[in-house]
CSV table of C-alpha atoms in Angstrom, one decimal:
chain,number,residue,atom,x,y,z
A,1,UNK,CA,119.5,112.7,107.6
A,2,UNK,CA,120.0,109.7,105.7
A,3,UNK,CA,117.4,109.0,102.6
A,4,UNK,CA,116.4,105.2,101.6
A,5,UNK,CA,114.7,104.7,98.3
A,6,UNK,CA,113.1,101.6,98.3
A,7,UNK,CA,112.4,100.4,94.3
A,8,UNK,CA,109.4,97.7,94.6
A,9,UNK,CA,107.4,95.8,92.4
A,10,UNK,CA,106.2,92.1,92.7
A,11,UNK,CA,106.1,91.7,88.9
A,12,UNK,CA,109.3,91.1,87.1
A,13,UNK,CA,110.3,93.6,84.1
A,14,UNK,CA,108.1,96.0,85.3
A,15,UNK,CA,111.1,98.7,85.4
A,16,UNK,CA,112.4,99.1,88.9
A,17,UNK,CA,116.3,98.5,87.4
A,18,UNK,CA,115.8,101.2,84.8
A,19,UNK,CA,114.3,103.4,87.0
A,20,UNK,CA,117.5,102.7,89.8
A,21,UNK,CA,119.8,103.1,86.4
A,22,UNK,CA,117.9,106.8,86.3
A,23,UNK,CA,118.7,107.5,89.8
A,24,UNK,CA,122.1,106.2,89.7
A,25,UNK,CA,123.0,108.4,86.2
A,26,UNK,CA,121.1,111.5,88.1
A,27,UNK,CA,123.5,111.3,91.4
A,28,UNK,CA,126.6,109.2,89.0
A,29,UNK,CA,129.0,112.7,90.0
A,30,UNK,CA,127.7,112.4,93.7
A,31,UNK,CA,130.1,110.6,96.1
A,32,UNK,CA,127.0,111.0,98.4
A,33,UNK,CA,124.9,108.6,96.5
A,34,UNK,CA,124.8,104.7,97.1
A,35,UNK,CA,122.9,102.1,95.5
A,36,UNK,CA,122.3,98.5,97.1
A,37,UNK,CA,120.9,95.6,94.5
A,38,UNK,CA,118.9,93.2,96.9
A,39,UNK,CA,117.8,91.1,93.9
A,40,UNK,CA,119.1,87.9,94.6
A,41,UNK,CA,117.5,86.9,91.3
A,42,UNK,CA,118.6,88.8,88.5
A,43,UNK,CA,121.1,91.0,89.9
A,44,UNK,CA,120.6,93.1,86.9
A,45,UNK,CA,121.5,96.3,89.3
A,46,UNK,CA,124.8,95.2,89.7
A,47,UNK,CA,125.3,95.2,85.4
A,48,UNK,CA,123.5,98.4,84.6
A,49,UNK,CA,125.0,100.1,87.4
A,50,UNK,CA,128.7,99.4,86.5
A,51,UNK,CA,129.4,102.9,85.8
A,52,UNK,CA,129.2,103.7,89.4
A,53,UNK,CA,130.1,100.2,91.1
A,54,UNK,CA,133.7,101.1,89.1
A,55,UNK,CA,133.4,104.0,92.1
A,56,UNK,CA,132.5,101.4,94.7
A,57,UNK,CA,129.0,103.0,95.2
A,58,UNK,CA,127.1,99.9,95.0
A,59,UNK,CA,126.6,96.9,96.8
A,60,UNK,CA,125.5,93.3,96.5
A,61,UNK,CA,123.3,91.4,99.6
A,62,UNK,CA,121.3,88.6,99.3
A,63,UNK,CA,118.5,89.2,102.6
A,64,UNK,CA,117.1,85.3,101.5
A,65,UNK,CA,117.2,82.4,103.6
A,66,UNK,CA,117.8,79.0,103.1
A,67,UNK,CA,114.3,78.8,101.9
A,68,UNK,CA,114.0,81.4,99.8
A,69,UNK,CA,112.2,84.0,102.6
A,70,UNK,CA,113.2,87.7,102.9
A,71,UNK,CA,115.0,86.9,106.7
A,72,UNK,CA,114.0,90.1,108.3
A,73,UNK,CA,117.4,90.3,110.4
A,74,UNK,CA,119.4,90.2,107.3
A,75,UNK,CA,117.4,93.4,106.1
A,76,UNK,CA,118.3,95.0,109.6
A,77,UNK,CA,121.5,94.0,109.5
A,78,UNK,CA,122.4,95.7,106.0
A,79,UNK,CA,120.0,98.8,106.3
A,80,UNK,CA,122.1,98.5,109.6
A,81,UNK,CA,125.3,98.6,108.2
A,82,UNK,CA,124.7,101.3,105.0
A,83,UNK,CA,123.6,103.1,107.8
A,84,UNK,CA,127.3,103.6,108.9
A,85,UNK,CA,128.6,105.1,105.5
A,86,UNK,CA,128.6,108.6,105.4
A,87,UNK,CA,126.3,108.4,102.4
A,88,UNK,CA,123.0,110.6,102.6
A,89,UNK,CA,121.3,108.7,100.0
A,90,UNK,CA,121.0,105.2,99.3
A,91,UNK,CA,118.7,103.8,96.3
A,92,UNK,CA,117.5,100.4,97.3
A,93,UNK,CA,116.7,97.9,94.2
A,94,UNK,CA,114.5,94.9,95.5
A,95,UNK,CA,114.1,92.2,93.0
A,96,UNK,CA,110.6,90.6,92.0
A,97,UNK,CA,111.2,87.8,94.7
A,98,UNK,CA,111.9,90.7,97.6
A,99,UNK,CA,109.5,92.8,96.6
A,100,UNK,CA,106.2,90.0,96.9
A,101,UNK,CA,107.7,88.8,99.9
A,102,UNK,CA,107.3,92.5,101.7
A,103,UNK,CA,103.7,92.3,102.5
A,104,UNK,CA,103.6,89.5,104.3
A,105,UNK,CA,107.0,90.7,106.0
A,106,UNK,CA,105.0,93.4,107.1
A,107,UNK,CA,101.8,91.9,108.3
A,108,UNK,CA,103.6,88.0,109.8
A,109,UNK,CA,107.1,89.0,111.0
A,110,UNK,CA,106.6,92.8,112.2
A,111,UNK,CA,104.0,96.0,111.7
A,112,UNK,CA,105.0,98.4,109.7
A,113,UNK,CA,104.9,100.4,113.2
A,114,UNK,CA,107.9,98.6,114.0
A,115,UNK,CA,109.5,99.2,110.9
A,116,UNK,CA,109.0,103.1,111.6
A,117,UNK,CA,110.6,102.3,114.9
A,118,UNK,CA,113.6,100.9,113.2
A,119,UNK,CA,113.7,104.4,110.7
A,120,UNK,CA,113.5,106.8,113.7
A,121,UNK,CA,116.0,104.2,115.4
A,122,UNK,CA,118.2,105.3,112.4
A,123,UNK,CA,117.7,108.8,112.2
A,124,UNK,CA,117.2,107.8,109.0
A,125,UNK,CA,114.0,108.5,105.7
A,126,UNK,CA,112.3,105.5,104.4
A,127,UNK,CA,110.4,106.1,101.0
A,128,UNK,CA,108.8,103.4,99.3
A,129,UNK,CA,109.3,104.1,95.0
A,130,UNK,CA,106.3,101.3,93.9
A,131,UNK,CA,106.6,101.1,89.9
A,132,UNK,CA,104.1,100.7,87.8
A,133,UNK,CA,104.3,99.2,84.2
A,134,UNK,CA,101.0,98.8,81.5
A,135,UNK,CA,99.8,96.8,79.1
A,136,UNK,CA,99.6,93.1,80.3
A,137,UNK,CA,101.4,93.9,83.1
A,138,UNK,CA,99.0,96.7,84.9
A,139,UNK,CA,96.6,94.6,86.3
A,140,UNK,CA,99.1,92.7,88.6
A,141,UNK,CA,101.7,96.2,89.0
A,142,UNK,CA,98.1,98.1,89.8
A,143,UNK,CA,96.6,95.6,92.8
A,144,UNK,CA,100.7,95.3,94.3
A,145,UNK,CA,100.2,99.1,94.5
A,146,UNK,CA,97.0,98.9,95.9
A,147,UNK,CA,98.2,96.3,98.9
A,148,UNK,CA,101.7,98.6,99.5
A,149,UNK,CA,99.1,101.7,100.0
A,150,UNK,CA,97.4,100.2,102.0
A,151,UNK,CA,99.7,98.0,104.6
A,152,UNK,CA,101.7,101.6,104.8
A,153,UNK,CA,98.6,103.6,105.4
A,154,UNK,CA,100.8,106.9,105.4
A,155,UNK,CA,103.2,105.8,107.9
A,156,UNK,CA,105.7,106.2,105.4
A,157,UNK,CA,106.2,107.9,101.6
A,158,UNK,CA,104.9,106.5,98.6
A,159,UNK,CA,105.0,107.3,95.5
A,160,UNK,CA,103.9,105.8,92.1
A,161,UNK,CA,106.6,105.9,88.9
A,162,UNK,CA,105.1,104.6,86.1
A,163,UNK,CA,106.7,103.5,83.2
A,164,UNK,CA,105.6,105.5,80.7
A,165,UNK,CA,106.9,103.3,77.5
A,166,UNK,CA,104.4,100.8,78.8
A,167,UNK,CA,101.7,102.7,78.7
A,168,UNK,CA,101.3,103.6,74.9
A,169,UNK,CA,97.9,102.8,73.7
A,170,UNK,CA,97.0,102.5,77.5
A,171,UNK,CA,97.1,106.0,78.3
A,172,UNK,CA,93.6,105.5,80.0
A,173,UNK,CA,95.3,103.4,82.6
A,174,UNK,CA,97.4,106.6,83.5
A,175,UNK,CA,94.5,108.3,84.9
A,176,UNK,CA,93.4,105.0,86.7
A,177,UNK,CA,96.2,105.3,88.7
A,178,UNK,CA,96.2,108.9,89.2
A,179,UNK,CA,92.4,108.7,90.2
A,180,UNK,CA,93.3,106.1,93.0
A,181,UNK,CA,96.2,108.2,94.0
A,182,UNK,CA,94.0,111.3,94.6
A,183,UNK,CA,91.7,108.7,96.9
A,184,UNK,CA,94.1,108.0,99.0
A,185,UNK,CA,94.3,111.1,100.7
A,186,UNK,CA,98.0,111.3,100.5
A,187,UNK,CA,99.2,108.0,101.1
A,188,UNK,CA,100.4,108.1,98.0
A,189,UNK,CA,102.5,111.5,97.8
A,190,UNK,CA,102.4,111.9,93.6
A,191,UNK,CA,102.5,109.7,90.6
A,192,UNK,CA,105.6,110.0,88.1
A,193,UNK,CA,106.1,109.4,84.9
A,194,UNK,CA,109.2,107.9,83.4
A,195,UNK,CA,111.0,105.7,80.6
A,196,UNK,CA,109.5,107.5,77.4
A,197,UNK,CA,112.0,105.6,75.4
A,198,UNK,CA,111.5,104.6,72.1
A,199,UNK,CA,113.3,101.6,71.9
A,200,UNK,CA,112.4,100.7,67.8
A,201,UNK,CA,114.6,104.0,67.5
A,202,UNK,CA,118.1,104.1,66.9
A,203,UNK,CA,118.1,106.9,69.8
A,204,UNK,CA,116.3,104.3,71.7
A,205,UNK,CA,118.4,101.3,70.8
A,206,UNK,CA,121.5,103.3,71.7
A,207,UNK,CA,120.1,104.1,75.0
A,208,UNK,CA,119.2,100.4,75.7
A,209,UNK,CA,122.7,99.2,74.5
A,210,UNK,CA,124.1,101.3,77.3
A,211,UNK,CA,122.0,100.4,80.0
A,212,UNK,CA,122.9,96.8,79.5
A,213,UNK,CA,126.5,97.4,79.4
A,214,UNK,CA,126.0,99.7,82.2
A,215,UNK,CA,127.2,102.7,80.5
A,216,UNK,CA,127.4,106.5,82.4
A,217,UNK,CA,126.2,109.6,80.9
A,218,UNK,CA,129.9,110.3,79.3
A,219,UNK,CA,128.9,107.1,76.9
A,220,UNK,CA,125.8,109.0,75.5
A,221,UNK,CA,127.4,110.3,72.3
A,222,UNK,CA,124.5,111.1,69.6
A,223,UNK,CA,122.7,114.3,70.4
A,224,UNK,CA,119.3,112.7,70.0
A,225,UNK,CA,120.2,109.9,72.8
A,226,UNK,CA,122.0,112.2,75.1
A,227,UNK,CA,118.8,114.7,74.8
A,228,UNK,CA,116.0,112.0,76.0
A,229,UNK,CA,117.9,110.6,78.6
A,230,UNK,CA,118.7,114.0,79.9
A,231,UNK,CA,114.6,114.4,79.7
A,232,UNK,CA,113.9,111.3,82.0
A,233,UNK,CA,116.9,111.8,84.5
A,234,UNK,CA,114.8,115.0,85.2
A,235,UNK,CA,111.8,112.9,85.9
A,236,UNK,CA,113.2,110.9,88.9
């Protein structure tokens, strides 16, 4: 059965590309592994993920209109169409834009019922990644969590990755989310941790140098950088 990770979050910078950089240096030996950038924004997938596009594991779509709307047929038609590849897991990176709009995809254009149609239609796994970043960010990451909770209400996996870097000297906010988590009564599956990166390190500058430049794990050569990215692979 084929796997989609969805990577959400409504507010920009949050971490959902350094979280599908993760993924994508995790499965980078894995001819299995596919990664789709729908961020018609940014496209910062596209950059950091260079390492495996050279492989021709990634690809580009833009599921906008005219207008600037998530146009729910363009979604079908590319979950449609990685659906033919013989990948069995594909790591979906929504941008900012893509990932506000998916609410009100879900509750104007089609129920999330539907959309569980369209999975079992597939044969396919839907889970929903939301991240989650602190300091002035949290509030807004928080409630978007909240909403995507809620309009799933279990139909589907969720989980919570929250990026841990954010969260110094807001470590209270870490149990915040893991309180609400336990509430839910499993419509969220687990809250993660991840991006413990130091970047005012040289370990950490090193690491953010090769993420831009969308460097594989061969490019890691000081111990110390190698080491902590080895440590947050693990975590996703």
């Amino acid at each position: 059965m084929k796997t989609y990770y969805f990577n959400i979050q409504s507010k920009g910078g949050a971490g959902k590309s350094m979280l599908t950089y993760l993924q994508a240096l995790k499965y980078e030996g894995d001819e299995r592994s596919l990664f789709v950038d729908l961020d018609s924004s940014t496209k910062t997938s596209v950059r950091q993920l260079r390492f495996v596009g050279l492989k021709k594991r990634v690809v580009e779509s833009d599921i906008f209109d005219r207008l600037k709307k998530i146009e729910r047929e363009k979604l079908f038609q590319v979950l449609e169409s990685v659906n033919r590849t013989p990948h069995e897991r594909v790591f979906v990176d929504f941008g900012a834009p893509e990932s506000e709009q998916l609410p009100s995809l879900f509750s104007i254009d089609f129920s999330v019922d539907e959309f569980k149609d369209f999975e079992q239609g597939l044969g396919a796994r839907f889970v929903f990644n939301v991240v989650v970043a602190g300091g002035t960010a949290y509030r807004s990451c928080f409630e978007y969590l909240k909403r995507i909770a809620g309009m799933l209400d279990g139909r589907f996996e969720l989980y919570a990755y929250l990026n841990e870097f954010t969260f110094h000297h807001y470590e209270p906010l870490i149990d915040e989310v893991r309180e609400f988590a336990r509430a839910t009564d499993g419509r969220i599956r687990d809250v993660r941790l991840f991006g413990n990166i130091q970047v005012d390190r040289s370990s950490g500058q090193h690491i953010t140098d090769n993420v831009k430049e969308g460097r594989g794990l061969a490019d890691y050569g000081s111990f110390a950088s190698r080491t902590i990215i080895r440590r947050e692979i693990a975590k996703v």
